[in-house]
PDB file of C-alpha atoms and ligand atoms in Angstrom:
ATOM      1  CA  UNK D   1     -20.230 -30.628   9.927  1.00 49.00           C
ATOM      2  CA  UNK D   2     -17.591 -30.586   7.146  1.00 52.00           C
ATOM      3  CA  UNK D   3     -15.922 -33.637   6.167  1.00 52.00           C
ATOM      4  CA  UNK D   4     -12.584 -33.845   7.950  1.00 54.00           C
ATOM      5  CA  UNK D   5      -9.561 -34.056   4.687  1.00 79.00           C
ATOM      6  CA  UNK D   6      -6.991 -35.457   7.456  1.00 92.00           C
ATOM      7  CA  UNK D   7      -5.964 -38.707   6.610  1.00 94.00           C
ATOM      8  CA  UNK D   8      -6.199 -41.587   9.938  1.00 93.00           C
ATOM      9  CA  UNK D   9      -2.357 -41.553   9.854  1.00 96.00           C
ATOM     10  CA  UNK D  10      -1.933 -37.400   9.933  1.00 97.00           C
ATOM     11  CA  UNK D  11      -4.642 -37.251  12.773  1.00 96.00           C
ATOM     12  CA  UNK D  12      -2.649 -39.859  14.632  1.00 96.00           C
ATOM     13  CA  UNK D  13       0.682 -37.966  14.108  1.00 97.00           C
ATOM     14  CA  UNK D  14      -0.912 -34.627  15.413  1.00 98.00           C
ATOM     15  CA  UNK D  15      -2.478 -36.118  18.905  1.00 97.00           C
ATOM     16  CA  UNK D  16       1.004 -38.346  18.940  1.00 98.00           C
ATOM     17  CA  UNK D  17       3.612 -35.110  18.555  1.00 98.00           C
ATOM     18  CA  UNK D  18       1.267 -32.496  18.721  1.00 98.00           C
ATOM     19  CA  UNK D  19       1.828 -30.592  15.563  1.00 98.00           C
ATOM     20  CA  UNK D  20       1.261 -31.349  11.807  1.00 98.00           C
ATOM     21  CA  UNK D  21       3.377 -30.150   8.877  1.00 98.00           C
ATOM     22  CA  UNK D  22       1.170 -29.878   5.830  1.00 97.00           C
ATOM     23  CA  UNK D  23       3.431 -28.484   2.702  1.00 97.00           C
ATOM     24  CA  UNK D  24       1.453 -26.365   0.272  1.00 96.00           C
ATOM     25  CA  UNK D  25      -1.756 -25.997   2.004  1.00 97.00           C
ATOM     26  CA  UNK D  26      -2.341 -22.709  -0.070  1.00 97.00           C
ATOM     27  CA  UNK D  27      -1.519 -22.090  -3.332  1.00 97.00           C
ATOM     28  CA  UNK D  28       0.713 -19.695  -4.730  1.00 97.00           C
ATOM     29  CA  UNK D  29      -1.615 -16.991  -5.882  1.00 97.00           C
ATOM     30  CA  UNK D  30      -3.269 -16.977  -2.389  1.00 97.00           C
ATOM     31  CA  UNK D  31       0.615 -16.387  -0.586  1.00 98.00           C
ATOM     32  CA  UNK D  32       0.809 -13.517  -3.580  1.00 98.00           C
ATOM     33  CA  UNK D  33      -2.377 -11.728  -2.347  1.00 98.00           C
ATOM     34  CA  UNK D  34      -1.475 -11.924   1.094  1.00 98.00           C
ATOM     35  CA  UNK D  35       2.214 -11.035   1.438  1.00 98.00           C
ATOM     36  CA  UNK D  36       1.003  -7.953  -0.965  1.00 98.00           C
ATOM     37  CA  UNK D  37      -1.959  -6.976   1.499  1.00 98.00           C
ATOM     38  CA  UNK D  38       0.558  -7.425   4.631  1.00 97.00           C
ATOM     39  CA  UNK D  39       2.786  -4.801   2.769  1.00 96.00           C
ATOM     40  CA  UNK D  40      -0.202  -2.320   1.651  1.00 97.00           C
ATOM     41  CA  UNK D  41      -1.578  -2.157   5.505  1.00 96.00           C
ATOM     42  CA  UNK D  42       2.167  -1.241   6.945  1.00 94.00           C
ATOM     43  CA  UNK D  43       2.286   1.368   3.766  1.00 94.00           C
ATOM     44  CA  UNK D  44      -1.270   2.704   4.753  1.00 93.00           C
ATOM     45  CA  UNK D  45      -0.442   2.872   8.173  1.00 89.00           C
ATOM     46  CA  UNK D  46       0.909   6.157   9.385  1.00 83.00           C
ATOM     47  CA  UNK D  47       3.214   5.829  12.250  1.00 76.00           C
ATOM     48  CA  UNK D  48       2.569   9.212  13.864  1.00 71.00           C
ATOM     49  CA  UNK D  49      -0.827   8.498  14.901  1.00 65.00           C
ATOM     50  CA  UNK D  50       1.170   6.147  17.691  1.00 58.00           C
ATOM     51  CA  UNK D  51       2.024   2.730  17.789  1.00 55.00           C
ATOM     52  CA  UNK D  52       3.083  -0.005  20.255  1.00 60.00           C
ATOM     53  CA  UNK D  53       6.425  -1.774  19.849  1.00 58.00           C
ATOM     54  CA  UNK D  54       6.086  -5.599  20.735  1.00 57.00           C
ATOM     55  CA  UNK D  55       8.374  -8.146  21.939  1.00 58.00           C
ATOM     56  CA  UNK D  56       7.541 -10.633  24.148  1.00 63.00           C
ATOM     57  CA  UNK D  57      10.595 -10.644  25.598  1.00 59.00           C
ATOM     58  CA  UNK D  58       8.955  -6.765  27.914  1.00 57.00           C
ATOM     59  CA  UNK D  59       5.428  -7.173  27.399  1.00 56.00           C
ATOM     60  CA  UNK D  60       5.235  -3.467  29.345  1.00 58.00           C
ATOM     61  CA  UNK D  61       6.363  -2.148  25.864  1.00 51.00           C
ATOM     62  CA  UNK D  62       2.812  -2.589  24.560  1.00 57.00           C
ATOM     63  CA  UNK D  63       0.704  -0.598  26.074  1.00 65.00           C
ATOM     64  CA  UNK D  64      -2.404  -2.453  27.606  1.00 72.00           C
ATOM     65  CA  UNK D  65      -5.018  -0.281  26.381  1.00 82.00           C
ATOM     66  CA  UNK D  66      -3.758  -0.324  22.955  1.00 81.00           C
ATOM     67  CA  UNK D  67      -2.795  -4.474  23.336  1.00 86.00           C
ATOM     68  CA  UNK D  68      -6.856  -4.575  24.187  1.00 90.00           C
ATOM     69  CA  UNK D  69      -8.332  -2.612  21.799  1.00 88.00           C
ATOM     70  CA  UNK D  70      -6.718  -4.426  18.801  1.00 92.00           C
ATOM     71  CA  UNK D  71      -8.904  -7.137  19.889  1.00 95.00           C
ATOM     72  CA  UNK D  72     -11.538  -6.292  16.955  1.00 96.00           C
ATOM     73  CA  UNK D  73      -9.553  -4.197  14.901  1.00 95.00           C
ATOM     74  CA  UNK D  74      -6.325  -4.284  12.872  1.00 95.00           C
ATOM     75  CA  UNK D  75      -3.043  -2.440  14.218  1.00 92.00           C
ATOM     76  CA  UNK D  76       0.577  -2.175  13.426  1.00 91.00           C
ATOM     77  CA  UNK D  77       3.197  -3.208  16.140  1.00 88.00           C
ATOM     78  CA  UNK D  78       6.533  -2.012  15.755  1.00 85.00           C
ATOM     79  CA  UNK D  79       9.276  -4.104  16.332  1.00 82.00           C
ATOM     80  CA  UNK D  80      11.386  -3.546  19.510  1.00 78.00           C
ATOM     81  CA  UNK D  81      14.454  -2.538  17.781  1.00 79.00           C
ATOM     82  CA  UNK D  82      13.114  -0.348  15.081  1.00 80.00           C
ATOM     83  CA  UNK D  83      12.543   2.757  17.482  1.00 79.00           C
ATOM     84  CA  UNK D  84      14.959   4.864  19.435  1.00 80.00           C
ATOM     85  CA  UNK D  85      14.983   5.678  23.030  1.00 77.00           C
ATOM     86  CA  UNK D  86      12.736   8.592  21.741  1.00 75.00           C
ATOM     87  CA  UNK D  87      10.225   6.978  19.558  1.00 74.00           C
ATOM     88  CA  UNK D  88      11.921   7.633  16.280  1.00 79.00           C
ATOM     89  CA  UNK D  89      11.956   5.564  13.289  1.00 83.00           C
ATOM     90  CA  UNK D  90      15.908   3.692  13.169  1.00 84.00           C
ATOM     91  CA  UNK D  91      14.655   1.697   9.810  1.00 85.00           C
ATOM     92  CA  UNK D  92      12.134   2.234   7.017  1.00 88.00           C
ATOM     93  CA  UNK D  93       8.975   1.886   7.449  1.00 86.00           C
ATOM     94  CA  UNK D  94       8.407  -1.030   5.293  1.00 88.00           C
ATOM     95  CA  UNK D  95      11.274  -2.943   7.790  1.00 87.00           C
ATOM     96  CA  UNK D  96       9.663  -1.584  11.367  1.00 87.00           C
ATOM     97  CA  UNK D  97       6.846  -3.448  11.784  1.00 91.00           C
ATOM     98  CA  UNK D  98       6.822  -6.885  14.275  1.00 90.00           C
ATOM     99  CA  UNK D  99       3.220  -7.849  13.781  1.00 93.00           C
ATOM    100  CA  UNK D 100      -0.233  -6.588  12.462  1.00 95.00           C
ATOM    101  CA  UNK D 101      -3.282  -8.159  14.324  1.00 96.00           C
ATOM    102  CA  UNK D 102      -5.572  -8.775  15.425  1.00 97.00           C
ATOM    103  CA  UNK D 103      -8.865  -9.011  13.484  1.00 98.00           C
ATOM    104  CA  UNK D 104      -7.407  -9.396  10.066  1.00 98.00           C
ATOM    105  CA  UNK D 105      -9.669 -12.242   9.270  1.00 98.00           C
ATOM    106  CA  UNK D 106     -12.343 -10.563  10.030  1.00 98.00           C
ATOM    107  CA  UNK D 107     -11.944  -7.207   9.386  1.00 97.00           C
ATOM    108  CA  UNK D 108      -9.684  -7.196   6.259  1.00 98.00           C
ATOM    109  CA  UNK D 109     -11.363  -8.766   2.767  1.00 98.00           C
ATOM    110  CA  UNK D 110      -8.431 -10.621   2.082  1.00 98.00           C
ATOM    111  CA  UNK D 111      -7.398 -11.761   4.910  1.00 98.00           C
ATOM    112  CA  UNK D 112     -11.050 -12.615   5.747  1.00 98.00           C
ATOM    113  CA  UNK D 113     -10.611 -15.207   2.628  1.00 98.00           C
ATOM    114  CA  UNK D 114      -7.657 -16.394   3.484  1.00 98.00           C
ATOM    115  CA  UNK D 115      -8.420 -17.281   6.849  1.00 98.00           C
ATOM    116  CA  UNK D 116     -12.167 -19.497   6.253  1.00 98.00           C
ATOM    117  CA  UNK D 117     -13.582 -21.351   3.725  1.00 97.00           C
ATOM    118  CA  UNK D 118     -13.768 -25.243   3.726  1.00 96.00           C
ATOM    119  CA  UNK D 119     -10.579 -26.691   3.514  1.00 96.00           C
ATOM    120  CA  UNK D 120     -10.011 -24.612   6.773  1.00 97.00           C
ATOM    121  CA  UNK D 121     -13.025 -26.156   8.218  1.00 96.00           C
ATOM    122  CA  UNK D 122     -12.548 -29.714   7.331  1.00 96.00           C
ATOM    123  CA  UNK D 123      -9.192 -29.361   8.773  1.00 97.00           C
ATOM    124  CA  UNK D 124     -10.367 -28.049  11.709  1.00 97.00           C
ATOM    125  CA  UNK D 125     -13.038 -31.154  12.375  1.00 95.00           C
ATOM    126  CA  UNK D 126     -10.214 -33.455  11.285  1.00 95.00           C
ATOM    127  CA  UNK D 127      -7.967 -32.269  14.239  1.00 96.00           C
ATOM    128  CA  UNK D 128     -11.448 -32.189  16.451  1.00 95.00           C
ATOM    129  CA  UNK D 129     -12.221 -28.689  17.039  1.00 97.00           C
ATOM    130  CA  UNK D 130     -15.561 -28.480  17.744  1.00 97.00           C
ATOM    131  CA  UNK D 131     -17.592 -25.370  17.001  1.00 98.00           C
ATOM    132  CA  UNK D 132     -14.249 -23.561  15.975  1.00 98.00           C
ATOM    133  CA  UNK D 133     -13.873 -20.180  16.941  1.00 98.00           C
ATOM    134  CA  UNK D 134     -11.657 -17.842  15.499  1.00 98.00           C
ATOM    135  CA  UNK D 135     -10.187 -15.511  18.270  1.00 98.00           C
ATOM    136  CA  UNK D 136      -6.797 -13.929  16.729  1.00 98.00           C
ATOM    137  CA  UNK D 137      -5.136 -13.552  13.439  1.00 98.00           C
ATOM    138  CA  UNK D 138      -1.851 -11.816  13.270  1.00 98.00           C
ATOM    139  CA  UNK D 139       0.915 -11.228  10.597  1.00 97.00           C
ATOM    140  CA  UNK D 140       4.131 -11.954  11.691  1.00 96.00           C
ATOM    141  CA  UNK D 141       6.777 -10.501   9.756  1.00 93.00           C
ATOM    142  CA  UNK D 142      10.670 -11.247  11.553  1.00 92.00           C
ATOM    143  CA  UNK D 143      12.088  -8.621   9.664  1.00 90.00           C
ATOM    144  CA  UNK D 144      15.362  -9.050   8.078  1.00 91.00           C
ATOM    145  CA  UNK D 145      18.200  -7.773  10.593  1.00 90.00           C
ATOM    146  CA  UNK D 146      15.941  -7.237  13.686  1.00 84.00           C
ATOM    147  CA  UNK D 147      13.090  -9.412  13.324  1.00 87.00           C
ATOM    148  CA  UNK D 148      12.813 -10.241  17.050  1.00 84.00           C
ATOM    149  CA  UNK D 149      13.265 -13.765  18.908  1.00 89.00           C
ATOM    150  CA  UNK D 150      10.208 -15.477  20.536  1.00 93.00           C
ATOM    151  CA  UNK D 151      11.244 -17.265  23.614  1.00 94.00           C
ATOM    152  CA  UNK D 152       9.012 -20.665  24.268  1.00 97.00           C
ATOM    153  CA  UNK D 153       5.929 -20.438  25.013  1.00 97.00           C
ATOM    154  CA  UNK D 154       2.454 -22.158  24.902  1.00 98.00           C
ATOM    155  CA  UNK D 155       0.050 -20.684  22.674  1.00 98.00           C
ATOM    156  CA  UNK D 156      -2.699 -21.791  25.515  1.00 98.00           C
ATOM    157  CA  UNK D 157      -1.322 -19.542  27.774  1.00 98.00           C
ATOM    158  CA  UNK D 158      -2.974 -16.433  25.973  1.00 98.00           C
ATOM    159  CA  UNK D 159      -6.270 -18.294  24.820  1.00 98.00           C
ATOM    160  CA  UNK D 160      -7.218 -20.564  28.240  1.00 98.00           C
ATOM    161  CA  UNK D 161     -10.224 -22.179  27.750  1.00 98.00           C
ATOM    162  CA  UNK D 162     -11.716 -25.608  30.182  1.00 98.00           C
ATOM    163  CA  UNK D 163     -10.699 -27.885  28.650  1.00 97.00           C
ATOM    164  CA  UNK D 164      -7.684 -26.829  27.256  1.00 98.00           C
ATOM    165  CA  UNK D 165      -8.706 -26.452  23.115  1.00 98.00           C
ATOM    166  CA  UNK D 166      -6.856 -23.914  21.739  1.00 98.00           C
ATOM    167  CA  UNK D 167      -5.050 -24.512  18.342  1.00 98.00           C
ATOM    168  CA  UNK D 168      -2.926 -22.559  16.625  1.00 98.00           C
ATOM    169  CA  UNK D 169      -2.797 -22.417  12.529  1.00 98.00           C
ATOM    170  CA  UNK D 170       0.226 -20.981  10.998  1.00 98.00           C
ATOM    171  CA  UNK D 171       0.763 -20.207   7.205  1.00 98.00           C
ATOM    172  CA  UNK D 172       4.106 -19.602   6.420  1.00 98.00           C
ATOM    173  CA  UNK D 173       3.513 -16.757   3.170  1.00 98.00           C
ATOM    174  CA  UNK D 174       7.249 -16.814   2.768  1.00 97.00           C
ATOM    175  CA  UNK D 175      10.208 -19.547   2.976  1.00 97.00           C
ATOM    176  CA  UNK D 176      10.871 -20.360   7.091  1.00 97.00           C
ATOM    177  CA  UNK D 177      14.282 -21.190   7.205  1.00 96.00           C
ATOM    178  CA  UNK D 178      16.935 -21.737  10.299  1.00 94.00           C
ATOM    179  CA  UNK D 179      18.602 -18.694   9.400  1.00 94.00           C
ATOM    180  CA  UNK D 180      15.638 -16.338   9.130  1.00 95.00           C
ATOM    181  CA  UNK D 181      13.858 -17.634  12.340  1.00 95.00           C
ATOM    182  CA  UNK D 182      11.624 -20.533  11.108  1.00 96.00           C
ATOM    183  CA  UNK D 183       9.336 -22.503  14.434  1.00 97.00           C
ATOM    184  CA  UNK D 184      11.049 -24.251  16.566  1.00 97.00           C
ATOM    185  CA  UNK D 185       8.789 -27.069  18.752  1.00 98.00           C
ATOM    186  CA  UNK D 186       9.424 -29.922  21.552  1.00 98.00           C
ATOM    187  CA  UNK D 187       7.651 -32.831  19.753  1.00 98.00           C
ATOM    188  CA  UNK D 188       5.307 -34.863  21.920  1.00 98.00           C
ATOM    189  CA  UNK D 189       5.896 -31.259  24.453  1.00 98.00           C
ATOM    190  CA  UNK D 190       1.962 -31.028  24.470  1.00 98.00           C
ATOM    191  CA  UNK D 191       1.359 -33.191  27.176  1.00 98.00           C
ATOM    192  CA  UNK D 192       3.057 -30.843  29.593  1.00 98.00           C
ATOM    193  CA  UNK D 193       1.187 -28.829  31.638  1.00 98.00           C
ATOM    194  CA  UNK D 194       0.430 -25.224  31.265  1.00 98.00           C
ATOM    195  CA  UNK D 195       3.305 -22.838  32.421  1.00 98.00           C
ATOM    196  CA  UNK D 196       2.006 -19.141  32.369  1.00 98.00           C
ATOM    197  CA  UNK D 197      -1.642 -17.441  31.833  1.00 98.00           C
ATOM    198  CA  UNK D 198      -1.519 -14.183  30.378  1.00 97.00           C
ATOM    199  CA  UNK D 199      -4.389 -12.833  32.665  1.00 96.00           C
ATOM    200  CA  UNK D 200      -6.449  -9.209  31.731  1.00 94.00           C
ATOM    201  CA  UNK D 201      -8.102  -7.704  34.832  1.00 92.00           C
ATOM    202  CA  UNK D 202      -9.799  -4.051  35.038  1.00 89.00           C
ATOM    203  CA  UNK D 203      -8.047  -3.569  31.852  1.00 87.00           C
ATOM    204  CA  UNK D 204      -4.171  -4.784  33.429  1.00 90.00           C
ATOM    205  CA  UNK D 205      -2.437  -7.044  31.400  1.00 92.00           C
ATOM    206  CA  UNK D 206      -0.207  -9.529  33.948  1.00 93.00           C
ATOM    207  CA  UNK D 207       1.543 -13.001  33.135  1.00 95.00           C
ATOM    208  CA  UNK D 208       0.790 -15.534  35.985  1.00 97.00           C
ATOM    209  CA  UNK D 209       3.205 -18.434  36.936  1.00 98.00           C
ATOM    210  CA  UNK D 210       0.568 -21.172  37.084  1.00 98.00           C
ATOM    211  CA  UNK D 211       3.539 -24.682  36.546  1.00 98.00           C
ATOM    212  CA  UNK D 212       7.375 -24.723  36.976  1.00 97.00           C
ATOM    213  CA  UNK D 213       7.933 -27.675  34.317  1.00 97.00           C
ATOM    214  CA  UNK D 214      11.004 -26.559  32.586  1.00 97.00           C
ATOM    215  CA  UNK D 215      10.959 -25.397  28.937  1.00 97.00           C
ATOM    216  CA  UNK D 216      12.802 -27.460  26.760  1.00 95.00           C
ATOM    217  CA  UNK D 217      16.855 -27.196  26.084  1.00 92.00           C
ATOM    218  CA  UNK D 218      18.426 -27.918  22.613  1.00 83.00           C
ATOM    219  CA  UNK D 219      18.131 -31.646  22.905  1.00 90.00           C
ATOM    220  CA  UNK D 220      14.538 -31.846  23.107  1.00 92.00           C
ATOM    221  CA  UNK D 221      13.731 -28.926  20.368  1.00 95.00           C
ATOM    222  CA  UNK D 222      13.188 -29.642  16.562  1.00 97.00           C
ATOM    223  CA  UNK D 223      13.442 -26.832  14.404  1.00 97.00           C
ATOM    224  CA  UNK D 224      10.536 -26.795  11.544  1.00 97.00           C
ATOM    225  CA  UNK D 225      12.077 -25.151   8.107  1.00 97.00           C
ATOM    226  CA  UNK D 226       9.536 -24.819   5.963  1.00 98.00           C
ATOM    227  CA  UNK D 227       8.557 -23.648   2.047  1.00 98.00           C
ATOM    228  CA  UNK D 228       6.204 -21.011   1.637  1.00 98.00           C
ATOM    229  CA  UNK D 229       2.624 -22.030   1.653  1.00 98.00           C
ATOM    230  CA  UNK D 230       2.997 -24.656   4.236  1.00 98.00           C
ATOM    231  CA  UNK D 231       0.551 -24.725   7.246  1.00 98.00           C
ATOM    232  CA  UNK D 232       1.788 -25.647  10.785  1.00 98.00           C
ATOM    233  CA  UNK D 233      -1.121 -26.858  13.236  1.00 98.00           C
ATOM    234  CA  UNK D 234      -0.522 -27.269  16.587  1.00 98.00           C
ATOM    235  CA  UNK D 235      -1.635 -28.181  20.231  1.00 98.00           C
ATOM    236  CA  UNK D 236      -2.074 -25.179  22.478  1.00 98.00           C
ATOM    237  CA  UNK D 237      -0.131 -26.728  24.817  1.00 98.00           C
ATOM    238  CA  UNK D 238       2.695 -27.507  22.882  1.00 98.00           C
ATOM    239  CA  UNK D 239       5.998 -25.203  23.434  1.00 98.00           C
ATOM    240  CA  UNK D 240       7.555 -23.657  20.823  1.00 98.00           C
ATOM    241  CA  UNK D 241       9.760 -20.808  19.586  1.00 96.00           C
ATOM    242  CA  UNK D 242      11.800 -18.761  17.227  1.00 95.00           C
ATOM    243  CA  UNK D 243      15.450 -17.196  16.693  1.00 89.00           C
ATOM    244  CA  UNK D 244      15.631 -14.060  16.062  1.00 90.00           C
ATOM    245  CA  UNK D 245      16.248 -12.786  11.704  1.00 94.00           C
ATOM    246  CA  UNK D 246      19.770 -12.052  11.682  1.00 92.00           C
ATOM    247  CA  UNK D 247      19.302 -12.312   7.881  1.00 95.00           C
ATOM    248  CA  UNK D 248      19.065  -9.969   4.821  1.00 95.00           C
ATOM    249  CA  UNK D 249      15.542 -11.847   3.886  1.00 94.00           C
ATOM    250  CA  UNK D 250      12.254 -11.380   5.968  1.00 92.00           C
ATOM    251  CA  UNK D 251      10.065 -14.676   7.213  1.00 95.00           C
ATOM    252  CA  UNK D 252       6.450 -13.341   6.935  1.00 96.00           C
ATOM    253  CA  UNK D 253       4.225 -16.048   8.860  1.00 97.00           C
ATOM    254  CA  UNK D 254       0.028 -15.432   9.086  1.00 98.00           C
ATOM    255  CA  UNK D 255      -1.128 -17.304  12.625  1.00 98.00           C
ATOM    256  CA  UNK D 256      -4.991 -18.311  13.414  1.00 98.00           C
ATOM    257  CA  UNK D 257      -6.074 -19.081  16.870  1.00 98.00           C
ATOM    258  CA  UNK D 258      -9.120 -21.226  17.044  1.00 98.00           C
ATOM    259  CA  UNK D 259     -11.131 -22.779  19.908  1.00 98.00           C
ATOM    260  CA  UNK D 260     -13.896 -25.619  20.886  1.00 98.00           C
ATOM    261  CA  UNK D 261     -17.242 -23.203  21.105  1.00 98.00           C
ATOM    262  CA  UNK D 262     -17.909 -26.422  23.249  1.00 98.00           C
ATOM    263  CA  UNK D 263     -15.735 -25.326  25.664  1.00 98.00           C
ATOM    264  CA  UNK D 264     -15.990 -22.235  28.172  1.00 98.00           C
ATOM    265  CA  UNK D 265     -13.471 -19.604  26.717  1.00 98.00           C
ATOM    266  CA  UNK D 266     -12.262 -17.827  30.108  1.00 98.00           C
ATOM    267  CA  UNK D 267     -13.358 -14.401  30.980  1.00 97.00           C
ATOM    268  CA  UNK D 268      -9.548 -13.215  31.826  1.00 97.00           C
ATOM    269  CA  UNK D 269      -8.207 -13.809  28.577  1.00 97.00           C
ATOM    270  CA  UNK D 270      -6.947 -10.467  27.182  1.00 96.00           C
ATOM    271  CA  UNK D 271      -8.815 -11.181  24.367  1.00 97.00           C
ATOM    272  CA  UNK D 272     -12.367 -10.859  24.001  1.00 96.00           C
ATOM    273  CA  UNK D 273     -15.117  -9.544  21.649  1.00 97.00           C
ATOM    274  CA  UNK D 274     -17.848  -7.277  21.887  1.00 96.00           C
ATOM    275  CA  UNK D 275     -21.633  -8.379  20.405  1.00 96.00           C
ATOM    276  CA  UNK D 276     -20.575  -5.386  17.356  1.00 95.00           C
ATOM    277  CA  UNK D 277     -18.090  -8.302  16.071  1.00 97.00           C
ATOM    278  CA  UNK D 278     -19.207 -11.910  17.271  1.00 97.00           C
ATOM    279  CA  UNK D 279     -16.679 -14.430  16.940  1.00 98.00           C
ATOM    280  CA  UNK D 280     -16.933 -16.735  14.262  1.00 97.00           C
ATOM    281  CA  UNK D 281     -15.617 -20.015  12.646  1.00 98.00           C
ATOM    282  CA  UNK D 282     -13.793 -21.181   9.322  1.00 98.00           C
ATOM    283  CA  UNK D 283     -17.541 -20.985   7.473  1.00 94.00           C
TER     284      UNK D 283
HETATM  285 FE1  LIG S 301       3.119 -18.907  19.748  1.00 52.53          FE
END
């Protein structure tokens, strides 16, 4: 097992609040490679071979199939205000796109090297993942203008596993500000129960109401501003969320999902892999 890098105090402050901040986990060259490769797939991608919008504000605007089959592979997800009533483009293509995922790191050569190696996978046994497995990796791009707002949510509720292990790494590739829609998070908000389970079934995507707990109002909600090349870890159980990008500049964020292979990953998760692409860990 790797050494964990974490110092005692860091570990402490992620089980305490349930998220770390750690400023320039990646260097600048590596933010360079990937905010370029996030702009070459949306400029390879051709939009009239279909896409899904996304917003999880109506979930039913993905279609499940689709939702399913990016699982193992790597698709474009426009965002919900970039097409008309009738499908059509209302912004370049360059500014239409909500998300890319969801196999990047495995898949795509440089997001497959941004996403393992053993900095990754010290961190990882520093914050106790065992076995880590990588489900998801997505590019998140909150476009300027329309980039869309994330309402809270816990990250667990799409990645349920017993016990409840999922952690979520996020890279910010370009400055997260207030204005542009940087995290927002209820510190110490981990120790609440689960609220929803996105649940697959004979390929149906439904969210299930599983806890009422309330989310968080402004009181209890931090927001997390951040410079480019910082990495936010946090529980899966902690809630969070984002305002939407009223402004001229774009947030691009790269998220990893990672669970305990120790722990039994649950068969209605939307997400799963076939034995053509095993999952893996930060190795
Ligand atoms: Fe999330």
């Amino acid at each position: 097992m790797p050494q964990p890098t974490l110092s005692a105090e860091q570990a402490a402050t992620f089980h305490e609040l349930g998220y770390l901040v750690l400023p320039r986990f990646k260097a600048a060259d590596e933010l360079q490679s990937a905010v370029q490769r996030a702009h070459a797939i949306v400029e390879d991608f051709d939009p009239s071979l279909g896409a899904s919008r996304f917003s999880t504000r109506d979930r039913s605007l993905v279609a499940d199939a689709r939702l399913i089959a990016s699982a193992e592979q790597v698709h474009c997800f426009f965002e919900e205000e970039a097409l008309d009533d009738n499908g059509a483009l209302q912004v370049p293509k360059s500014r239409s796109i909500n998300k890319i995922g969801h196999a990047l790191h495995d898949r795509d050569p440089v997001f497959r090297r941004f996403s393992h190696g053993p900095e990754l996978a010290a961190l990882a046994a520093g914050l106790g993942l065992l076995q880590p497995q990588v489900w998801q990796s997505q590019i998140i791009f909150k476009q300027p203008h329309i980039g869309g707002e994330v309402g809270w949510h816990q990250d667990a509720t799409f990645f349920v596993t017993v016990p409840h292990t999922v952690t979520t790494f996020w890279f910010a590739l370009e400055d997260a500000t207030p204005d542009n829609g940087c995290l927002w998070v209820q510190p110490g908000g981990h120790r609440s129960p689960l609220r929803e389970q996105y649940v697959c079934e004979d390929g149906r995507l439904t969210m299930q109401a599983l806890d009422r707990t309330p989310w968080p109002d402004r009181s209890g909600a931090l927001p997390l501003p951040v410079a480019a090349g910082t990495l936010v870890v946090f529980h899966g159980l902690l809630p969070h969320c984002s305002a939407a990008n009223r402004s001229p500049r774009s947030r691009l964020a790269y998220t990893l999902h990672a669970t305990c292979g120790t722990a039994a990953y649950s068969p209605l998760n939307w997400l799963q892999r076939s034995a053509d692409l095993p999952v893996r860990g930060f190795d």
